[in-house]
Coordinates of C-alpha atoms and ligand atoms in Angstrom, one line a residue:
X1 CA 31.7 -39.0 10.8
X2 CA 28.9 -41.5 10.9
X3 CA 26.2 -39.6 12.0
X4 CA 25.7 -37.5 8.7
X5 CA 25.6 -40.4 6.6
X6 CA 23.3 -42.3 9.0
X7 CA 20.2 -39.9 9.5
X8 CA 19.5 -39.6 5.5
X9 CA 19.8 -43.5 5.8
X10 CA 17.2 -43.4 9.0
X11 CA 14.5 -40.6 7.3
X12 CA 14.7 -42.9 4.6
X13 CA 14.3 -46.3 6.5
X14 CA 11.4 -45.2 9.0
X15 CA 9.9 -42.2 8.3
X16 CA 6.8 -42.7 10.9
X17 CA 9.4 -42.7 13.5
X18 CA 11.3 -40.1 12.4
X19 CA 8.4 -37.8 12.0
X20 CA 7.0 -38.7 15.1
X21 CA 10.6 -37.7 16.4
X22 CA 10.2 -34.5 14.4
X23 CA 6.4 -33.8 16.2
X24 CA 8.2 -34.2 19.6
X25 CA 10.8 -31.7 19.0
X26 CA 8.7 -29.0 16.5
X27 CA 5.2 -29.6 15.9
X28 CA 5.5 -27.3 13.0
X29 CA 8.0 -29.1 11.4
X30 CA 6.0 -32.3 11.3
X31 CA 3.2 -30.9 9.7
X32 CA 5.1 -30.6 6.9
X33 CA 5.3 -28.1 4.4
X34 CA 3.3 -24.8 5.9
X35 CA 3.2 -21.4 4.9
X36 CA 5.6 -18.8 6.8
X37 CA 5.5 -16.1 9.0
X38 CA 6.1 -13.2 6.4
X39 CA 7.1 -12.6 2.5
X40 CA 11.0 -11.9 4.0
X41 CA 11.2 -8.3 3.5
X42 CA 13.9 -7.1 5.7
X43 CA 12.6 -3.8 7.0
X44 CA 8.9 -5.8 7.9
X45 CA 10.4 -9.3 8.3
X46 CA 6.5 -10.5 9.6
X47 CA 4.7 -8.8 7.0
X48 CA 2.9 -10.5 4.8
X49 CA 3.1 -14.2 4.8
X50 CA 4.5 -16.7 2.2
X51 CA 3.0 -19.7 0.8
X52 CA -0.2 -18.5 -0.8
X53 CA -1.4 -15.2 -2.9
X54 CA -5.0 -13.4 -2.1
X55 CA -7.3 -12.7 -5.3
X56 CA -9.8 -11.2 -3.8
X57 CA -11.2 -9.9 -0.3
X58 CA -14.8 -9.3 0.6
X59 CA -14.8 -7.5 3.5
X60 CA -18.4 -6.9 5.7
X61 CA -18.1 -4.3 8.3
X62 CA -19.7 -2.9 11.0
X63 CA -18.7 0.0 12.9
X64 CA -20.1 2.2 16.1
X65 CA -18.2 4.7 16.6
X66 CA -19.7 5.9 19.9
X67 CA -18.4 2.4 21.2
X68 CA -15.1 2.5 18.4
X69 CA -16.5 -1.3 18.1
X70 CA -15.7 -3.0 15.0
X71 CA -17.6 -6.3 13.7
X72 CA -15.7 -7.9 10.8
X73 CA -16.5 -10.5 8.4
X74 CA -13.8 -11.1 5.6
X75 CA -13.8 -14.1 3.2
X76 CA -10.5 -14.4 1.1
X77 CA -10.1 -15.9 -2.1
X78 CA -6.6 -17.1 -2.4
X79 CA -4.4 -19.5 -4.1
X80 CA -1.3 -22.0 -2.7
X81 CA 2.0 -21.5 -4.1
X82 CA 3.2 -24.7 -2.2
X83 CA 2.1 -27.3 -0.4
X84 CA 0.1 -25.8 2.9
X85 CA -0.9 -27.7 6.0
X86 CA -1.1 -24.6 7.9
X87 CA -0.8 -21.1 6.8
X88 CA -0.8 -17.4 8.5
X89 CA -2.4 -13.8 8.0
X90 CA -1.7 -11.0 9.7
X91 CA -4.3 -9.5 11.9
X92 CA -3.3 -7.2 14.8
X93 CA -5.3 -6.8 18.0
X94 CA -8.9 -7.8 17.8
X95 CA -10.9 -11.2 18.5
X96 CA -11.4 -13.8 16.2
X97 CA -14.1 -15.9 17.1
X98 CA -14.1 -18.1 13.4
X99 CA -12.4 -19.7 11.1
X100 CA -13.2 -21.6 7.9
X101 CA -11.3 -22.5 4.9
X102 CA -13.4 -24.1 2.3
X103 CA -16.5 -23.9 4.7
X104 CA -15.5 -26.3 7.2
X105 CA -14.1 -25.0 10.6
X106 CA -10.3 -24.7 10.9
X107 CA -8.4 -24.4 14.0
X108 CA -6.4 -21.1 14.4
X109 CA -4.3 -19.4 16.8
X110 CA -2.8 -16.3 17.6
X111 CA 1.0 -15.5 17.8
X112 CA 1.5 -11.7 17.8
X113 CA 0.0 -10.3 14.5
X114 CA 0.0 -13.4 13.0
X115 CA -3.2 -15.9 13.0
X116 CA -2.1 -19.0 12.5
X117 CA -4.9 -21.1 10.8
X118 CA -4.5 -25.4 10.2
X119 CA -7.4 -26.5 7.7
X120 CA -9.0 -29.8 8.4
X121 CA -7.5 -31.0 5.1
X122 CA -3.6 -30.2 3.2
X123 CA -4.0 -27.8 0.5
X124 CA -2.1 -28.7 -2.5
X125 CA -0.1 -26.5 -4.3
X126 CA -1.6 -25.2 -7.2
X127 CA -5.5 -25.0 -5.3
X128 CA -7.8 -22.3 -5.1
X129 CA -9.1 -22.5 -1.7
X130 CA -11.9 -19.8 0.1
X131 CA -10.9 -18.6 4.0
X132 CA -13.4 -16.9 6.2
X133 CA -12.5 -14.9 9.4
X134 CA -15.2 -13.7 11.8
X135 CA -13.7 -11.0 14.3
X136 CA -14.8 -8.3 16.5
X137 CA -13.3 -5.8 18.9
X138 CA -12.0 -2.3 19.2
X139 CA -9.4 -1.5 16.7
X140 CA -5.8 -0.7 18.2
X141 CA -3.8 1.3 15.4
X142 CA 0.1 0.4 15.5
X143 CA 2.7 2.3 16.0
X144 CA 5.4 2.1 13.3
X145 CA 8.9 2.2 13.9
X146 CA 9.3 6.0 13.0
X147 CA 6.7 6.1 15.9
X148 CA 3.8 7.2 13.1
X149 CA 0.4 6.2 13.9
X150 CA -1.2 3.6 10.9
X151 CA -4.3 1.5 10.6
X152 CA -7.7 2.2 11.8
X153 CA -7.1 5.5 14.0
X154 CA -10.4 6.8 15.7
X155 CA -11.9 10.0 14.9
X156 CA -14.5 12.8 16.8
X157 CA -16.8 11.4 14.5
X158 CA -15.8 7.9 13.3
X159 CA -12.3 6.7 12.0
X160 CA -9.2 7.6 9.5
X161 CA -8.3 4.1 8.1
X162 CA -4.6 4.1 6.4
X163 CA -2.4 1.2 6.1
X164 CA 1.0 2.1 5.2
X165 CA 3.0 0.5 5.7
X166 CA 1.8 -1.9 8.3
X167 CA -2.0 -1.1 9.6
X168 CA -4.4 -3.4 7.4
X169 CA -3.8 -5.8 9.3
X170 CA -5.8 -3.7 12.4
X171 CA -9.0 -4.0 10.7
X172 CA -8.7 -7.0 8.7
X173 CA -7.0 -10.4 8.3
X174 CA -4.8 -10.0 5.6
X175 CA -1.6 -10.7 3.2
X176 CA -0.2 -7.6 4.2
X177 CA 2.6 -7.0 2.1
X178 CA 2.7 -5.1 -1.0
X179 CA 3.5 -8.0 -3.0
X180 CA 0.6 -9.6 -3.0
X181 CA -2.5 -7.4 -5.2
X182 CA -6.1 -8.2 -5.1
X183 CA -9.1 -7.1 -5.9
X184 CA -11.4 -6.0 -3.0
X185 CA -15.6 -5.8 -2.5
X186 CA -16.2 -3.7 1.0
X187 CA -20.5 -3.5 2.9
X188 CA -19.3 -1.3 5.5
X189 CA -22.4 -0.1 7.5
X190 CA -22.2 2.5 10.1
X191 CA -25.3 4.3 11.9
X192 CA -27.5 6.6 10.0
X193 CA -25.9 10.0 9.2
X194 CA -22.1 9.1 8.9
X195 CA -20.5 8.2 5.8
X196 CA -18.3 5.3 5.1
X197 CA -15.5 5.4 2.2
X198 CA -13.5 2.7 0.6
X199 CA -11.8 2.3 -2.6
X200 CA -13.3 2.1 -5.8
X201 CA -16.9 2.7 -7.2
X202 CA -19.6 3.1 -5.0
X203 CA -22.0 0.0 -5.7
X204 CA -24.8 1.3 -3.6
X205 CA -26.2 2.9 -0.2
X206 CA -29.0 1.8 1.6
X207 CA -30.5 3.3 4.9
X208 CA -32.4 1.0 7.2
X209 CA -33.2 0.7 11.0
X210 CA -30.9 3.6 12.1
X211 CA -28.3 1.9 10.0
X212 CA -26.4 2.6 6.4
X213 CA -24.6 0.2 4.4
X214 CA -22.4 1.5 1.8
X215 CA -21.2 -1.4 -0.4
X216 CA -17.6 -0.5 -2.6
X217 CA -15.9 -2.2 -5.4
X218 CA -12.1 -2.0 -6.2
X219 CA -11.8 -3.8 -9.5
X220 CA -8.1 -3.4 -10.1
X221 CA -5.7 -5.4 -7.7
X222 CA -4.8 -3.2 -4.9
X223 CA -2.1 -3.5 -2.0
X224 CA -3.4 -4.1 1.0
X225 CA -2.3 -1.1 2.8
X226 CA -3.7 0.9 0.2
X227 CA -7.1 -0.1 1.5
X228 CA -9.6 2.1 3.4
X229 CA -12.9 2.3 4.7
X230 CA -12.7 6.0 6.5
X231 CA -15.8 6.6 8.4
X232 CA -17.3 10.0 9.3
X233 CA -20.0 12.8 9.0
X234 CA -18.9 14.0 5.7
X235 CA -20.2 16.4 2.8
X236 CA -20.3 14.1 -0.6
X237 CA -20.1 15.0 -4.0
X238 CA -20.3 12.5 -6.9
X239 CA -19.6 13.1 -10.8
X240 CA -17.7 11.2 -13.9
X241 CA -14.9 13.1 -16.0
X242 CA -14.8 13.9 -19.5
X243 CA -12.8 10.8 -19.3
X244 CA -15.0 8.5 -17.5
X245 CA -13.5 8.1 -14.5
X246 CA -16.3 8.2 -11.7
X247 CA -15.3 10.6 -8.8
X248 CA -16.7 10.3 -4.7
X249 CA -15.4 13.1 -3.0
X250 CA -16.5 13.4 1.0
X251 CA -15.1 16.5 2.8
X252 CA -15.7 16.7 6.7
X253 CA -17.6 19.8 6.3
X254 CA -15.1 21.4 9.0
X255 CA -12.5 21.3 6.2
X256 CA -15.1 22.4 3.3
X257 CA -14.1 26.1 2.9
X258 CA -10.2 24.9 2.4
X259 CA -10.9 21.9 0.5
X260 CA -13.1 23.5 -1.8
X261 CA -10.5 25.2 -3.8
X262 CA -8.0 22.5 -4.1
X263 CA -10.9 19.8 -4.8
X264 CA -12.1 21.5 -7.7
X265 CA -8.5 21.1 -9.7
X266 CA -8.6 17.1 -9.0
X267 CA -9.7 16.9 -13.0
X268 CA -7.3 18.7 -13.9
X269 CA -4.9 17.6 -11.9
X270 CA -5.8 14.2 -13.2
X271 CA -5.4 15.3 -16.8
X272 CA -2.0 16.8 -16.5
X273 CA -0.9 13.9 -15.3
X274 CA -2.5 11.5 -17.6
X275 CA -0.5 13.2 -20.2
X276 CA 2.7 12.9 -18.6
X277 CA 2.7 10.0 -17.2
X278 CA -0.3 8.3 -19.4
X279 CA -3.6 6.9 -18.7
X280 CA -4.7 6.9 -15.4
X281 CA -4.7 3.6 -14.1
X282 CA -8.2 3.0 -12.2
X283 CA -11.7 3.4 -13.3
X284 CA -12.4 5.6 -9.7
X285 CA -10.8 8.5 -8.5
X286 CA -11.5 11.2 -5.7
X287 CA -11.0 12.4 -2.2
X288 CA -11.6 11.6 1.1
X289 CA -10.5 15.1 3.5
X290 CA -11.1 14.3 7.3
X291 CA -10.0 15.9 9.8
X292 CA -7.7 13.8 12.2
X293 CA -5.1 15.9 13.6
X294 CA -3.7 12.8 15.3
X295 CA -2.5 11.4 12.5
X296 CA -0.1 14.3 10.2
X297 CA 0.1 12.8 7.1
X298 CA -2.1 11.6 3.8
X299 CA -1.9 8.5 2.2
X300 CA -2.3 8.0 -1.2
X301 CA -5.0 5.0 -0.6
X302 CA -6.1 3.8 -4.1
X303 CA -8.1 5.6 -6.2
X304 CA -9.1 7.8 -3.4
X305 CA -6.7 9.4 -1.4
X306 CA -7.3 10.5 2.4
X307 CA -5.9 13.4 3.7
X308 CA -5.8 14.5 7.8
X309 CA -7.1 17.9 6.9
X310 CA -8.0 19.8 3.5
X311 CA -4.7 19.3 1.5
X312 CA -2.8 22.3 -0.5
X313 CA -3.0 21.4 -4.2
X314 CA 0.9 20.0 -3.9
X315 CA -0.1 17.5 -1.7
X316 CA -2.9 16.9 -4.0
X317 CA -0.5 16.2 -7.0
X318 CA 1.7 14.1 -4.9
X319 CA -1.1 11.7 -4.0
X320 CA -2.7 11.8 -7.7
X321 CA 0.4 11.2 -8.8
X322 CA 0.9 8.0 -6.3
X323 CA -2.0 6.5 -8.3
X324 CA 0.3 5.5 -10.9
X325 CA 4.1 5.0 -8.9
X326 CA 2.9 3.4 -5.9
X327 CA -0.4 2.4 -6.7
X328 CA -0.6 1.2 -9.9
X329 CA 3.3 -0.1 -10.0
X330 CA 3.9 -1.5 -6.4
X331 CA 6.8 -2.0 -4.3
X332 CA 8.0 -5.4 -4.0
X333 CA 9.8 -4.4 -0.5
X334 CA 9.6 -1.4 1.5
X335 CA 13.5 -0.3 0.9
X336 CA 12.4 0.9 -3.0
X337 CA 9.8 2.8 -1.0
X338 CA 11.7 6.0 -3.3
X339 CA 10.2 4.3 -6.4
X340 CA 6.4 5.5 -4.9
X341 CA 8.1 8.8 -3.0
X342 CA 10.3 10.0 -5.1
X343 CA 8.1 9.8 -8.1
X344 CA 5.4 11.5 -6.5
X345 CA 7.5 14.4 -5.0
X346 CA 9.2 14.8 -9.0
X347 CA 5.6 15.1 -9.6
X348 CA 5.0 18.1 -7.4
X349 CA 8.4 19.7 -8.8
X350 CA 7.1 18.9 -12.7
X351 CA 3.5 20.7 -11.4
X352 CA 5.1 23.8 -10.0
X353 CA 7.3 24.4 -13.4
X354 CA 4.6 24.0 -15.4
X355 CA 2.1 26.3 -13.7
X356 CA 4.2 29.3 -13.3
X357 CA 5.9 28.0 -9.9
X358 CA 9.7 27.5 -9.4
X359 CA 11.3 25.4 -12.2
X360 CA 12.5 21.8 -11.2
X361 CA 16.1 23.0 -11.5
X362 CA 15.4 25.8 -8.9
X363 CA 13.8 23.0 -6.9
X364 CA 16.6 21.0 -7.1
X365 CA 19.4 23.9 -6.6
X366 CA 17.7 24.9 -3.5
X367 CA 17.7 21.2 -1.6
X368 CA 21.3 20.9 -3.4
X369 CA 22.5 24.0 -1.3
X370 CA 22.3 22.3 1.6
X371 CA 25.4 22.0 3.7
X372 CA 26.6 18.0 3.7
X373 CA 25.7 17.5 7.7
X374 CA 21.9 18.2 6.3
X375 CA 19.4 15.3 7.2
X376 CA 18.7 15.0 3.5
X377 CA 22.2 13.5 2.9
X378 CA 21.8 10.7 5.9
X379 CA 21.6 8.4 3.6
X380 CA 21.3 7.3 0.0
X381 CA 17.5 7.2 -1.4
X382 CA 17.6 3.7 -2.4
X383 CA 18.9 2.4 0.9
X384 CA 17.0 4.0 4.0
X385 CA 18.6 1.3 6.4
X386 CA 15.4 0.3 8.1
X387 CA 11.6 0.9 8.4
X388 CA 12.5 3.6 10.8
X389 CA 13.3 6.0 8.0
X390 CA 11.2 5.2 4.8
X391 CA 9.4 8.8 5.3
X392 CA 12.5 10.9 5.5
X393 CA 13.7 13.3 3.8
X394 CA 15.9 11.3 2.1
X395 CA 13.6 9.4 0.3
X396 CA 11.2 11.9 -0.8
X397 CA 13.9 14.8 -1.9
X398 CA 16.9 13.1 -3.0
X399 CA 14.7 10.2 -4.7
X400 CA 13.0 13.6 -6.6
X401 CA 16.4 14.9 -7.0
X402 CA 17.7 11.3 -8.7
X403 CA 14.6 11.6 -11.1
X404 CA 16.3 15.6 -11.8
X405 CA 19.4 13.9 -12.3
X406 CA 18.0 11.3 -14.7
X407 CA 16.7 13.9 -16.4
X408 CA 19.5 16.0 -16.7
X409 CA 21.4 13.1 -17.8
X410 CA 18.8 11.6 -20.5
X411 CA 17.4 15.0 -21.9
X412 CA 13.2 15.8 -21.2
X413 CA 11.6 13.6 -24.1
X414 CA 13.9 10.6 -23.4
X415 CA 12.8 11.5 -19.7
X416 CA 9.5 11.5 -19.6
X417 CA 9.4 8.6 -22.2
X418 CA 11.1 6.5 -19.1
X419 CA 8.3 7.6 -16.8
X420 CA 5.4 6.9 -19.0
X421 CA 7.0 3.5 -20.1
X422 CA 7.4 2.7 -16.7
X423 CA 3.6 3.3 -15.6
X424 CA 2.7 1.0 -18.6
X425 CA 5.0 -2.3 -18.3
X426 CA 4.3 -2.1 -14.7
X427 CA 0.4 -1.3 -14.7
X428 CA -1.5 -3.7 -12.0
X429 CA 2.1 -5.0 -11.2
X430 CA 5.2 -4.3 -9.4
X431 CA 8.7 -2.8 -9.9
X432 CA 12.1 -2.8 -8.4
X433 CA 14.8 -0.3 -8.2
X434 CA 17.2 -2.6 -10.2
X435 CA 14.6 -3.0 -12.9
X436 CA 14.2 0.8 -13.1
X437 CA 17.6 1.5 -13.5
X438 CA 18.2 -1.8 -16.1
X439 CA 14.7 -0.1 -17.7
X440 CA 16.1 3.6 -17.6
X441 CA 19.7 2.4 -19.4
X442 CA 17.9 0.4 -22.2
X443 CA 14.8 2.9 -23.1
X444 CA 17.7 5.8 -23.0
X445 CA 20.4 4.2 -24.3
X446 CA 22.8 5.3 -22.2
X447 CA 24.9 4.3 -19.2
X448 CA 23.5 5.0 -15.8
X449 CA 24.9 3.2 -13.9
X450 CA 27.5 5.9 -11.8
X451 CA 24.3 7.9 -12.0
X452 CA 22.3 5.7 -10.1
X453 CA 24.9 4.7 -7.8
X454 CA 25.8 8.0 -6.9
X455 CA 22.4 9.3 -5.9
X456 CA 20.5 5.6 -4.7
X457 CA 23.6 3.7 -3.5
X458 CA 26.0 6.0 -2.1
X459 CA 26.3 7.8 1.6
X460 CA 26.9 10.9 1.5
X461 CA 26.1 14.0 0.0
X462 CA 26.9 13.7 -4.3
X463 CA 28.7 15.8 -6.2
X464 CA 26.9 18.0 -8.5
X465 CA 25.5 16.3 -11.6
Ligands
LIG1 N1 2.9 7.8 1.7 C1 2.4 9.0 2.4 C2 2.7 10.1 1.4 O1 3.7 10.6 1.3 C3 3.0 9.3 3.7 C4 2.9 8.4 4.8 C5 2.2 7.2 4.9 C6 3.6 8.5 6.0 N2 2.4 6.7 6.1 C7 3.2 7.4 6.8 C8 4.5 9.5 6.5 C9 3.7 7.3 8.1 C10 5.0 9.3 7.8 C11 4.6 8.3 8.6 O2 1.8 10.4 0.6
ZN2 ZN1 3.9 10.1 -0.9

């Protein structure tokens, strides 16, 4: 009965002691406030880290290829959101061999994928402060837990480099959660004769001693698991759009002949879906088509998506369409991940009806068919359970068929109206499953709500809308 009422009393009285107490039992805990070990997302609980927010990351690489040896330089520009005597990133595999924050040397160390760094001084909350990372080493993609490959995954002829959800953090020291947006500036130089690709505009290219350094700029804030920096021997073609967007495409020229075709509708594809789900949301746009068999998927990384071999023109909707429900409005945890999936896959349904392919409903009546022990009914599209199954079936088909369902339920204009508004008041930003379904009830006027839970919420295989 005493004892509660006499430690407040004691903290109070001698706090030297007490700390130095503390210190004995937890050195963490008597440094004080720190930054933690991830942003709390329950499906990654490590990813990302709390206790600051990144503005901007210049990232200077090097890479051989013939040795898959990476050389990395980033400086981040970030900001405290509390008190920090000690903060994390997340970097996976490689060697650090520096740290500064504010250009005095920090002491780090390494605890899994996180890199713990202590700077010299307390930041307070509220302070801009600058971090540098030097690191080197050989790049060691992780494995996810649906056993998918992601992060920098070595090529023939150099690397395919895509982060979702977890492999940034294998090529650079990073916030790496989709919370947390910044903007980027990439020098990634590679011998003379491959390409290297990241996001954004191409700033410039400059050949020298065997070597070429490609410099990038992504202006808008970007994910970090959207980021890449794909290196290969690749064909590249450069032009703006009617619209101003400025387009890189690079092709391994193995996949020319089949990327040609598809390529060539990217403005087009960009249009129609700039007027159905308004402006496009980046001043770059374009294509990087490798070929990486290893790897079996694309990933919409922003403004220039990278496919593992020349895509059909539905998989290039579905990543165009990414750029603005995914991209442009990101995930605040991984369990919405039908807000970026489901969106993009409607988007392949809307493409098909509207160039003389099946109508959505046809789409829709076909996956509906399926018997009730079908994997797409395991489980509801807003609740995949765990990181093991954010790229089922599930979230891709019945999030498209929730969308369907919306739209059935709203009528097209007020349909597409939800969509476009959505893109807008999320631009640069983030979004939430409850704040679409609040969003779709208010801009509709209607009540959603056993709509929503029915085909996000609930087990089992609906009844038909
Ligand atoms: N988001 C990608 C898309 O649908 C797919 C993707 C990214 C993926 N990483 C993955 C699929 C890992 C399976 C496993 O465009
Ligand atoms: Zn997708």
């Amino acid at each position: 009965m005493t004892h509660p009422r006499r430690r407040p009393v004691l903290l109070a009285a001698v706090p030297v002691a007490v700390a130095a107490l503390l210190a004995a039992a937890d050195p963490a805990l008597a440094a004080g406030p720190t930054g933690t070990r991830g942003v709390g997302d329950p499906y990654f609980p490590l990813a990302g880290n709390g206790g600051y927010h990144v503005g901007h990351y210049d990232l200077t690489l090097r890479y051989d290829p013939a040795r898959k040896h990476l050389d990395g330089k980033a400086v981040l520009t970030a900001r405290a959101t509390r008190r920090l005597t000690r903060f994390d990133l997340d970097l996976h595999g490689l060697k650090v061999t520096g740290v500064t924050v504010d250009h005095a040397k920090a002491a780090f160390r390494r605890d899994g994928q996180e890199l713990v760094v202590t700077p010299r001084h307390a930041l307070r909350k509220g302070r801009a402060f600058r971090v540098a990372v030097t690191y080197a080493g050989t790049p060691q993609p992780v494995t996810d837990p649906d056993g998918s490959l992601d992060g920098w995954i070595p090529t023939d002829d150099g690397a395919f480099v895509a982060g979702e959800p977890q492999g940034a953090m294998t090529w650079f020291p990073a916030n790496n959660h989709p919370t947390d947006k910044s903007s980027y500036d990439f020098t990634l130089t590679v011998p003379e004769g491959r390409t290297a690709v990241a996001n954004g505009v191409l700033l410039s290219r400059r050949t020298a001693h065997g070597k070429t350094t490609f410099r990038w700029r992504q202006t808008e804030p970007m994910a970090a698991y959207l980021a890449t920096a794909t290196v290969g021997k690749f064909r590249v073609e450069q032009y703006t759009t009617r619209t101003g967007v400025k387009v890189y495409n690079a092709v391994d020229p193995r996949e020319a002949t089949a990327a040609a075709p598809v390529l060539k509708k990217l403005p087009s594809v960009l249009d129609w879906e700039s007027g159905l789900f308004g402006r496009y949301p980046f001043r770059a746009a374009g294509a990087i088509v490798d070929r990486a068999p290893q790897v079996g998927y694309a990933l919409e990384t922003q403004t220039r998506p990278v496919y593992d071999s020349a895509p059909d023109l539905s998989t290039l909707v579905h990543e165009t369409a990414h750029q603005w429900f995914g991209d442009s409005v990101s995930l605040t945890t991984w369990k919405d991940i039908w807000l970026n999936e489901g969106f993009a896959s409607y988007a392949e349904w809307l493409y098909a009806e509207q160039h003389g392919g099946k109508t959505a409903q046809q789409t829709f009546d076909a996956l509906y068919a399926r018997p009730a022990a079908d994997g797409l009914w395991a489980f509801p599209a807003g609740n995949p359970g765990s990181g093991a199954n954010i790229f089922d079936t599930p979230v891709y088909a019945r999030g498209a068929m929730t969308l369907h369902a919306l739209r059935t339920a709203v009528g097209d204009r007020a349909f597409l109206r939800i969509l476009r508004a959505w893109a807008d008041a999320h631009r640069d930003g983030h979004g939430t499953t409850a704040q679409f379904e609040h969003f779709a009830e208010r801009l509709s006027g209607k009540d959603l709500d056993g709509l929503f839970r029915t085909w996000l919420h609930t087990a089992g295989k609906p009844d038909r809308p």
